[in-house]
Amino acid sequence: MTLWIGAAVAAGVWLLLLFSMAMATKTPDVKPGPATGALGEESPALVDLITGGWRLTGEAASATVLDLAAKGALAIEEVGPEFSLVRLRREPGDLKPYEKLVYDHVRSLAVDGVVATGALAEGSRDIGRWRKSFRKKVIVEARALGLSRMRWSKAQAALLWVTAAGVAVMVGIAAEASGFAADTPDSEGSPGVAAGFFCLLLLGGLMSRLNGERGTKLGAETAGRWLGVQKHLADTGRFGEQPAASVTIWGRHLAYAAALGLAPRAVTSLPITTTADANRAWSDYGGMWHPVQVRYRSRRFWGRKPLTLIGHGLLAGMMIGVWVFIGLGFATAYDLWPQALLVPTPLLIAGTIAAIPIAFTIIDYSGNTVIEGQIVRLRVFGESSGDSPSNPSYYCAIDEGRSREVDAFGLSAEHYGPLSEGDRVRAVAGRKLGWIRNIEVLERARPRGTTYDDTGEHKIDAPEHLGEVKVIPGRTRNEDTEDEGGVRPADLVTPADIKQALGLDVGPAEAYTDTPVLPAVVRIRSIRYRTATGTTVDVHAGTGRRSRTLMVLPSALSRAQGRQIKGLGINAMLHPGIVSVVTDQGTFMIHVTSASGPPSSDKMMDLAHTAAERMSRLPQGRR
Amino acid sequence: MITLIVVIVIVAVLALMIVSVYNRLVRSRNAVDNAWAQIDVQLKRRYDLIPNLVETVKGYAAHERQTLEAVTAARSTAINAQGPADRAAAENALTGALKNLFAVAESYPDLKASRNFAELQEELATTENRIAYSRQYYNDAVLTYNNAIQTVPANIVAGMTGFTARVYFQAPGEERGTVQVRF
């Protein structure tokens, strides 16, 4: 009991320490300044940060689009009710990193220099990573201008962690020494360690919740001045009703109004940080952006394999037939239904229901319906939410250019894996049952919103509570390290393989001298191949379970959503320009960086297959 | 008594349905009108640019009278055209005349180097692009509206209240689709 009291007191003292540090490091009070129409030097994204309690909102990116339009790098043109175009204008010149991120995204989507505003949500980027990248870039600038800083310094954070560890140790000792040990068999491990670990996690979580970005004195003064601008804009301009295209008239005032929360209509029409809607897609098939409504029909008689649907139809017919028979039995007992029809009626109903999918199957298979168009949506739905739904159903919606409403067809996982939104395809499908029997990619999607130049910013420590990705700088390593075990990347991918798969002439393997992709403890070997034009092919490989950490890097490096590849190793993921594969022998990742964009998926997969096969044939000593 | 109540309820529900359908058709029709107004704005923009273009070209290639007159005549025809189908045909003819004009301009290096000409050319290309998108939007709105007034049961209300089908903005014989014009 004494130990528990001691642990409780220690926890209380730690909480007091945390609270006092939080109070000491909170942002200075922001006093709104007098109303003024004079705009400052800070960009709308910065203004969004400092006037929003040092938390960036979704308006910041939309405000940046408006600001780029006001400065002439883009143009927003209204061509219909709630339908506007974003047009690339002159070369943007020097842009700030977050402005470049936004501009590059618009440029990646543009067809003939134009993208519909609604289509800003499209593209293959990883939206979560994109938002994080945008936020970090804004914070870098805010810190450089002295407007913002991390809440706790390294020393303060270290003090909190060390004291939290002390509390966790006391809790662990108390748990170990108390009756827990008596009740827990030895084979289940130490309850004290578990209790201490849990306590540390809890305290660390609490500390992280209070951590984040905070304002400096200068930042608070600047925020106050901008709140005065907000008051002036709110009193004098009716920005709430203005569409995005009115930036032609209002200029930068509209961009700042958006950042200050005064232009919701303009912000809503620029969904640059919004996840693409599963039901409303934008397609550029045919050369012009247009909206396409995607319907996901009920899976009762749609989107499944024909045999499955026939089985379901038989089962449904049988069950309904039984219930109808029971119901009619009661009706017959009260002379409400003729006795002679008691059996034939449910048989007829059951037969009709069972015959529907059979008839549809015959119709679908008797004619070869070919659908040619562009994939606008690929979705996986399952019985549980999350990244890996159980019993997943795969859907593919194809815009044929003939209708603004399309039905999403069902297809198998094997067909779904290699597809990307934006691919031009030819599919053999049944329009009655909605099942794609075969699909062929005619032309791969052009890269959209893929790799963003993010050197430098992602190394800053700018946590927004838990879950931030930090790249840990470390010493460089020679790829010929003679430590035991491991796999040599040069044995997996040779210049001849790169030439065959990617068509690139590379020199001999060089040591990888960039910042190591993972800490030394993970024991990954890396090499680089280089072409005369500057294209690089990095190969990273390792053995053991830790090497599987390579699988999480491609998302961070490419800032895009990857897709799983079936039939390659135990697990394989393909991102734009990056393929990572886990095999029984180890894990490897191949990263191609080129000024002209990433290679096509087919080429990356060819190279990955070669490397995987070579990994399986490595001599035993090299594994 | 009960029969009367049932009849009143049925009539009330029917009336509500009719009002709801009517309002939907009105909104759909207004969307078409609005979309047409947007096309009009872009077309007028093009009409305003053409005289300046003709004068600029005349300064360098005065003897290309036939081509210049064709452009001027096509512009007049387009301005005076009535109705979406006629107007689409006239606009297509004007686009063709402009393409000929720009093709002729290729033979005059001084004209091609003229900043005014280059700006006009870019502005016209941008306007063509906006017209294409406005046209697409208008045709989509017309499709939605025509579907609404021709499908059961809205066609009953449409017939009673005078809603008629609208014409697409496309020349007779032209497929209803995107037309990319590049100079």
PDB file of C-alpha atoms in Angstrom, chain A residues 79-275:
ATOM      1  CA  VAL A  79     -17.779  28.897 -66.475  1.00  0.00           C
ATOM      2  CA  GLY A  80     -21.021  27.755 -64.884  1.00  0.00           C
ATOM      3  CA  PRO A  81     -23.019  27.920 -61.686  1.00  0.00           C
ATOM      4  CA  GLU A  82     -20.690  26.570 -58.984  1.00  0.00           C
ATOM      5  CA  PHE A  83     -18.362  25.358 -61.720  1.00  0.00           C
ATOM      6  CA  SER A  84     -15.022  27.060 -62.061  1.00  0.00           C
ATOM      7  CA  LEU A  85     -11.699  26.292 -63.663  1.00  0.00           C
ATOM      8  CA  VAL A  86      -8.229  26.788 -62.272  1.00  0.00           C
ATOM      9  CA  ARG A  87      -5.887  27.709 -65.080  1.00  0.00           C
ATOM     10  CA  LEU A  88      -2.106  27.732 -64.985  1.00  0.00           C
ATOM     11  CA  ARG A  89      -0.850  31.132 -66.003  1.00  0.00           C
ATOM     12  CA  ARG A  90       2.636  32.434 -66.210  1.00  0.00           C
ATOM     13  CA  GLU A  91       5.566  30.678 -64.635  1.00  0.00           C
ATOM     14  CA  PRO A  92       5.145  31.134 -60.904  1.00  0.00           C
ATOM     15  CA  GLY A  93       8.725  32.167 -60.215  1.00  0.00           C
ATOM     16  CA  ASP A  94       9.972  31.779 -56.684  1.00  0.00           C
ATOM     17  CA  LEU A  95       7.376  30.171 -54.527  1.00  0.00           C
ATOM     18  CA  LYS A  96       7.517  29.257 -50.909  1.00  0.00           C
ATOM     19  CA  PRO A  97       7.679  25.503 -50.305  1.00  0.00           C
ATOM     20  CA  TYR A  98       4.020  25.193 -49.317  1.00  0.00           C
ATOM     21  CA  GLU A  99       2.954  27.362 -52.249  1.00  0.00           C
ATOM     22  CA  LYS A 100       4.990  25.112 -54.526  1.00  0.00           C
ATOM     23  CA  LEU A 101       3.295  22.079 -53.009  1.00  0.00           C
ATOM     24  CA  VAL A 102      -0.088  23.535 -53.894  1.00  0.00           C
ATOM     25  CA  TYR A 103       1.028  24.712 -57.334  1.00  0.00           C
ATOM     26  CA  ASP A 104       2.572  21.343 -58.175  1.00  0.00           C
ATOM     27  CA  HIS A 105      -0.640  19.575 -57.204  1.00  0.00           C
ATOM     28  CA  VAL A 106      -2.691  21.836 -59.478  1.00  0.00           C
ATOM     29  CA  ARG A 107      -0.192  21.405 -62.286  1.00  0.00           C
ATOM     30  CA  SER A 108      -0.214  17.625 -61.950  1.00  0.00           C
ATOM     31  CA  LEU A 109      -3.979  17.585 -62.475  1.00  0.00           C
ATOM     32  CA  ALA A 110      -4.178  20.153 -65.267  1.00  0.00           C
ATOM     33  CA  VAL A 111      -5.274  19.078 -68.740  1.00  0.00           C
ATOM     34  CA  ASP A 112      -4.295  21.673 -71.341  1.00  0.00           C
ATOM     35  CA  GLY A 113      -3.341  23.864 -68.421  1.00  0.00           C
ATOM     36  CA  VAL A 114      -6.790  23.690 -66.834  1.00  0.00           C
ATOM     37  CA  VAL A 115      -8.371  21.760 -63.976  1.00  0.00           C
ATOM     38  CA  ALA A 116     -11.902  22.037 -62.642  1.00  0.00           C
ATOM     39  CA  THR A 117     -12.001  23.286 -59.065  1.00  0.00           C
ATOM     40  CA  GLY A 118     -13.981  20.246 -57.983  1.00  0.00           C
ATOM     41  CA  ALA A 119     -11.231  18.010 -59.364  1.00  0.00           C
ATOM     42  CA  LEU A 120      -8.671  19.411 -56.930  1.00  0.00           C
ATOM     43  CA  ALA A 121      -9.580  16.534 -54.633  1.00  0.00           C
ATOM     44  CA  GLU A 122      -8.521  14.002 -57.280  1.00  0.00           C
ATOM     45  CA  GLY A 123      -5.058  12.623 -57.804  1.00  0.00           C
ATOM     46  CA  SER A 124      -3.079   9.779 -56.364  1.00  0.00           C
ATOM     47  CA  ARG A 125      -1.487  11.616 -53.437  1.00  0.00           C
ATOM     48  CA  ASP A 126      -1.652  10.355 -49.877  1.00  0.00           C
ATOM     49  CA  ILE A 127      -3.888  13.086 -48.528  1.00  0.00           C
ATOM     50  CA  GLY A 128      -2.798  12.630 -44.928  1.00  0.00           C
ATOM     51  CA  ARG A 129       0.862  12.932 -45.828  1.00  0.00           C
ATOM     52  CA  TRP A 130       0.159  15.851 -48.114  1.00  0.00           C
ATOM     53  CA  ARG A 131      -1.565  17.758 -45.328  1.00  0.00           C
ATOM     54  CA  LYS A 132       1.302  17.005 -42.939  1.00  0.00           C
ATOM     55  CA  SER A 133       3.839  18.151 -45.481  1.00  0.00           C
ATOM     56  CA  PHE A 134       1.906  21.369 -46.061  1.00  0.00           C
ATOM     57  CA  ARG A 135       1.624  22.016 -42.348  1.00  0.00           C
ATOM     58  CA  LYS A 136       5.299  21.452 -41.711  1.00  0.00           C
ATOM     59  CA  LYS A 137       6.320  23.775 -44.503  1.00  0.00           C
ATOM     60  CA  VAL A 138       4.138  26.539 -43.059  1.00  0.00           C
ATOM     61  CA  ILE A 139       5.570  25.947 -39.600  1.00  0.00           C
ATOM     62  CA  VAL A 140       9.125  26.120 -40.919  1.00  0.00           C
ATOM     63  CA  GLU A 141       8.398  29.587 -42.259  1.00  0.00           C
ATOM     64  CA  ALA A 142       6.595  30.659 -39.104  1.00  0.00           C
ATOM     65  CA  ARG A 143       9.586  29.641 -37.015  1.00  0.00           C
ATOM     66  CA  ALA A 144      12.003  31.319 -39.381  1.00  0.00           C
ATOM     67  CA  LEU A 145      10.060  34.581 -38.981  1.00  0.00           C
ATOM     68  CA  GLY A 146      10.035  34.232 -35.221  1.00  0.00           C
ATOM     69  CA  LEU A 147       6.255  33.899 -35.025  1.00  0.00           C
ATOM     70  CA  SER A 148       6.161  30.375 -33.707  1.00  0.00           C
ATOM     71  CA  ARG A 149       8.152  27.807 -31.820  1.00  0.00           C
ATOM     72  CA  MET A 150       7.777  24.356 -30.406  1.00  0.00           C
ATOM     73  CA  ARG A 151       6.053  24.352 -27.076  1.00  0.00           C
ATOM     74  CA  TRP A 152       8.775  22.548 -25.192  1.00  0.00           C
ATOM     75  CA  SER A 153      12.459  22.669 -25.804  1.00  0.00           C
ATOM     76  CA  LYS A 154      14.500  19.487 -25.967  1.00  0.00           C
ATOM     77  CA  ALA A 155      15.627  20.018 -22.375  1.00  0.00           C
ATOM     78  CA  GLN A 156      12.066  20.461 -21.133  1.00  0.00           C
ATOM     79  CA  ALA A 157      10.869  17.419 -23.070  1.00  0.00           C
ATOM     80  CA  ALA A 158      13.765  15.382 -21.710  1.00  0.00           C
ATOM     81  CA  LEU A 159      12.945  16.470 -18.162  1.00  0.00           C
ATOM     82  CA  LEU A 160       9.331  15.403 -18.570  1.00  0.00           C
ATOM     83  CA  TRP A 161      10.252  12.075 -20.092  1.00  0.00           C
ATOM     84  CA  VAL A 162      12.825  11.290 -17.436  1.00  0.00           C
ATOM     85  CA  THR A 163      10.458  12.159 -14.603  1.00  0.00           C
ATOM     86  CA  ALA A 164       7.663  10.232 -16.288  1.00  0.00           C
ATOM     87  CA  ALA A 165       9.976   7.239 -16.503  1.00  0.00           C
ATOM     88  CA  GLY A 166      10.644   7.603 -12.794  1.00  0.00           C
ATOM     89  CA  VAL A 167       6.931   7.561 -12.058  1.00  0.00           C
ATOM     90  CA  ALA A 168       6.498   4.530 -14.319  1.00  0.00           C
ATOM     91  CA  VAL A 169       9.253   2.714 -12.481  1.00  0.00           C
ATOM     92  CA  MET A 170       7.568   3.429  -9.135  1.00  0.00           C
ATOM     93  CA  VAL A 171       4.239   2.167 -10.481  1.00  0.00           C
ATOM     94  CA  GLY A 172       5.963  -0.917 -11.785  1.00  0.00           C
ATOM     95  CA  ILE A 173       7.615  -1.615  -8.467  1.00  0.00           C
ATOM     96  CA  ALA A 174       4.345  -1.115  -6.659  1.00  0.00           C
ATOM     97  CA  ALA A 175       2.561  -3.481  -9.033  1.00  0.00           C
ATOM     98  CA  GLU A 176       5.292  -6.095  -8.782  1.00  0.00           C
ATOM     99  CA  ALA A 177       5.473  -5.958  -5.034  1.00  0.00           C
ATOM    100  CA  SER A 178       1.746  -5.965  -4.453  1.00  0.00           C
ATOM    101  CA  GLY A 179      -0.644  -8.920  -4.705  1.00  0.00           C
ATOM    102  CA  PHE A 180      -0.489  -8.924  -8.551  1.00  0.00           C
ATOM    103  CA  ALA A 181       2.574 -11.115  -8.476  1.00  0.00           C
ATOM    104  CA  ALA A 182       0.821 -13.648  -6.288  1.00  0.00           C
ATOM    105  CA  ASP A 183      -2.126 -13.964  -8.660  1.00  0.00           C
ATOM    106  CA  THR A 184      -0.206 -14.064 -11.890  1.00  0.00           C
ATOM    107  CA  PRO A 185       1.562 -17.249 -13.029  1.00  0.00           C
ATOM    108  CA  ASP A 186       5.216 -16.807 -13.900  1.00  0.00           C
ATOM    109  CA  SER A 187       4.614 -17.857 -17.466  1.00  0.00           C
ATOM    110  CA  GLU A 188       2.591 -14.700 -18.158  1.00  0.00           C
ATOM    111  CA  GLY A 189       5.508 -12.331 -17.602  1.00  0.00           C
ATOM    112  CA  SER A 190       6.043  -9.574 -15.125  1.00  0.00           C
ATOM    113  CA  PRO A 191       2.996  -7.507 -14.175  1.00  0.00           C
ATOM    114  CA  GLY A 192       5.266  -4.809 -12.856  1.00  0.00           C
ATOM    115  CA  VAL A 193       6.893  -4.289 -16.232  1.00  0.00           C
ATOM    116  CA  ALA A 194       3.532  -4.232 -17.931  1.00  0.00           C
ATOM    117  CA  ALA A 195       2.122  -1.756 -15.417  1.00  0.00           C
ATOM    118  CA  GLY A 196       5.165   0.464 -15.688  1.00  0.00           C
ATOM    119  CA  PHE A 197       5.097   0.390 -19.445  1.00  0.00           C
ATOM    120  CA  PHE A 198       1.412   1.222 -19.527  1.00  0.00           C
ATOM    121  CA  CYS A 199       1.942   4.061 -17.088  1.00  0.00           C
ATOM    122  CA  LEU A 200       4.762   5.464 -19.201  1.00  0.00           C
ATOM    123  CA  LEU A 201       2.587   5.290 -22.286  1.00  0.00           C
ATOM    124  CA  LEU A 202      -0.203   7.095 -20.490  1.00  0.00           C
ATOM    125  CA  LEU A 203       1.991   9.891 -19.214  1.00  0.00           C
ATOM    126  CA  GLY A 204       3.761  10.181 -22.533  1.00  0.00           C
ATOM    127  CA  GLY A 205       0.434  10.427 -24.292  1.00  0.00           C
ATOM    128  CA  LEU A 206      -0.693  13.169 -21.967  1.00  0.00           C
ATOM    129  CA  MET A 207       2.534  15.051 -22.529  1.00  0.00           C
ATOM    130  CA  SER A 208       2.213  14.716 -26.276  1.00  0.00           C
ATOM    131  CA  ARG A 209      -1.383  15.968 -26.206  1.00  0.00           C
ATOM    132  CA  LEU A 210      -0.184  19.185 -24.644  1.00  0.00           C
ATOM    133  CA  ASN A 211       2.774  19.516 -26.958  1.00  0.00           C
ATOM    134  CA  GLY A 212       2.567  21.262 -30.297  1.00  0.00           C
ATOM    135  CA  GLU A 213       3.278  24.608 -31.814  1.00  0.00           C
ATOM    136  CA  ARG A 214       2.958  27.767 -29.804  1.00  0.00           C
ATOM    137  CA  GLY A 215       3.260  31.445 -30.493  1.00  0.00           C
ATOM    138  CA  THR A 216       6.034  33.804 -29.563  1.00  0.00           C
ATOM    139  CA  LYS A 217       5.580  37.369 -28.363  1.00  0.00           C
ATOM    140  CA  LEU A 218       6.082  38.613 -31.894  1.00  0.00           C
ATOM    141  CA  GLY A 219       3.676  35.990 -33.145  1.00  0.00           C
ATOM    142  CA  ALA A 220       1.021  37.082 -30.682  1.00  0.00           C
ATOM    143  CA  GLU A 221       1.414  40.718 -31.736  1.00  0.00           C
ATOM    144  CA  THR A 222       1.233  39.782 -35.398  1.00  0.00           C
ATOM    145  CA  ALA A 223      -1.819  37.638 -34.772  1.00  0.00           C
ATOM    146  CA  GLY A 224      -3.468  40.557 -32.996  1.00  0.00           C
ATOM    147  CA  ARG A 225      -2.825  42.810 -35.971  1.00  0.00           C
ATOM    148  CA  TRP A 226      -4.348  40.258 -38.305  1.00  0.00           C
ATOM    149  CA  LEU A 227      -7.395  39.936 -36.102  1.00  0.00           C
ATOM    150  CA  GLY A 228      -7.853  43.643 -36.715  1.00  0.00           C
ATOM    151  CA  VAL A 229      -7.717  42.945 -40.448  1.00  0.00           C
ATOM    152  CA  GLN A 230     -10.286  40.208 -39.926  1.00  0.00           C
ATOM    153  CA  LYS A 231     -12.621  42.667 -38.255  1.00  0.00           C
ATOM    154  CA  HIS A 232     -12.199  45.152 -41.077  1.00  0.00           C
ATOM    155  CA  LEU A 233     -12.841  42.522 -43.773  1.00  0.00           C
ATOM    156  CA  ALA A 234     -15.859  41.177 -41.905  1.00  0.00           C
ATOM    157  CA  ASP A 235     -17.374  44.654 -41.594  1.00  0.00           C
ATOM    158  CA  THR A 236     -16.684  45.939 -45.077  1.00  0.00           C
ATOM    159  CA  GLY A 237     -16.745  42.983 -47.460  1.00  0.00           C
ATOM    160  CA  ARG A 238     -19.364  40.316 -48.008  1.00  0.00           C
ATOM    161  CA  PHE A 239     -16.822  37.612 -48.593  1.00  0.00           C
ATOM    162  CA  GLY A 240     -19.077  34.872 -47.333  1.00  0.00           C
ATOM    163  CA  GLU A 241     -21.025  34.934 -50.592  1.00  0.00           C
ATOM    164  CA  GLN A 242     -18.106  35.346 -52.945  1.00  0.00           C
ATOM    165  CA  PRO A 243     -17.140  32.454 -55.215  1.00  0.00           C
ATOM    166  CA  ALA A 244     -13.515  31.557 -55.771  1.00  0.00           C
ATOM    167  CA  ALA A 245     -13.562  33.213 -59.197  1.00  0.00           C
ATOM    168  CA  SER A 246     -14.147  36.592 -57.553  1.00  0.00           C
ATOM    169  CA  VAL A 247     -10.443  36.639 -56.693  1.00  0.00           C
ATOM    170  CA  THR A 248     -10.173  38.428 -60.031  1.00  0.00           C
ATOM    171  CA  ILE A 249     -11.943  41.344 -58.390  1.00  0.00           C
ATOM    172  CA  TRP A 250     -10.902  41.096 -54.759  1.00  0.00           C
ATOM    173  CA  GLY A 251      -7.350  39.934 -55.234  1.00  0.00           C
ATOM    174  CA  ARG A 252      -5.380  39.061 -52.136  1.00  0.00           C
ATOM    175  CA  HIS A 253      -8.161  40.328 -49.892  1.00  0.00           C
ATOM    176  CA  LEU A 254     -10.193  37.268 -50.781  1.00  0.00           C
ATOM    177  CA  ALA A 255      -7.241  34.995 -50.019  1.00  0.00           C
ATOM    178  CA  TYR A 256      -6.804  36.548 -46.580  1.00  0.00           C
ATOM    179  CA  ALA A 257     -10.546  36.487 -46.001  1.00  0.00           C
ATOM    180  CA  ALA A 258     -10.455  32.752 -46.706  1.00  0.00           C
ATOM    181  CA  ALA A 259      -7.579  32.262 -44.290  1.00  0.00           C
ATOM    182  CA  LEU A 260      -9.452  34.219 -41.628  1.00  0.00           C
ATOM    183  CA  GLY A 261     -12.582  32.121 -42.000  1.00  0.00           C
ATOM    184  CA  LEU A 262     -14.648  34.764 -43.787  1.00  0.00           C
ATOM    185  CA  ALA A 263     -15.032  33.155 -47.232  1.00  0.00           C
ATOM    186  CA  PRO A 264     -16.588  29.717 -46.731  1.00  0.00           C
ATOM    187  CA  ARG A 265     -18.082  29.543 -50.207  1.00  0.00           C
ATOM    188  CA  ALA A 266     -14.741  30.128 -51.894  1.00  0.00           C
ATOM    189  CA  VAL A 267     -12.987  27.664 -49.594  1.00  0.00           C
ATOM    190  CA  THR A 268     -15.599  24.946 -50.127  1.00  0.00           C
ATOM    191  CA  SER A 269     -15.242  25.253 -53.897  1.00  0.00           C
ATOM    192  CA  LEU A 270     -11.481  24.573 -53.656  1.00  0.00           C
ATOM    193  CA  PRO A 271     -11.346  21.113 -52.039  1.00  0.00           C
ATOM    194  CA  ILE A 272      -7.593  20.771 -52.180  1.00  0.00           C
ATOM    195  CA  THR A 273      -7.281  19.134 -48.763  1.00  0.00           C
ATOM    196  CA  THR A 274     -10.441  17.090 -49.046  1.00  0.00           C
ATOM    197  CA  THR A 275     -10.469  13.360 -49.624  1.00  0.00           C
TER     198      THR A 275
END
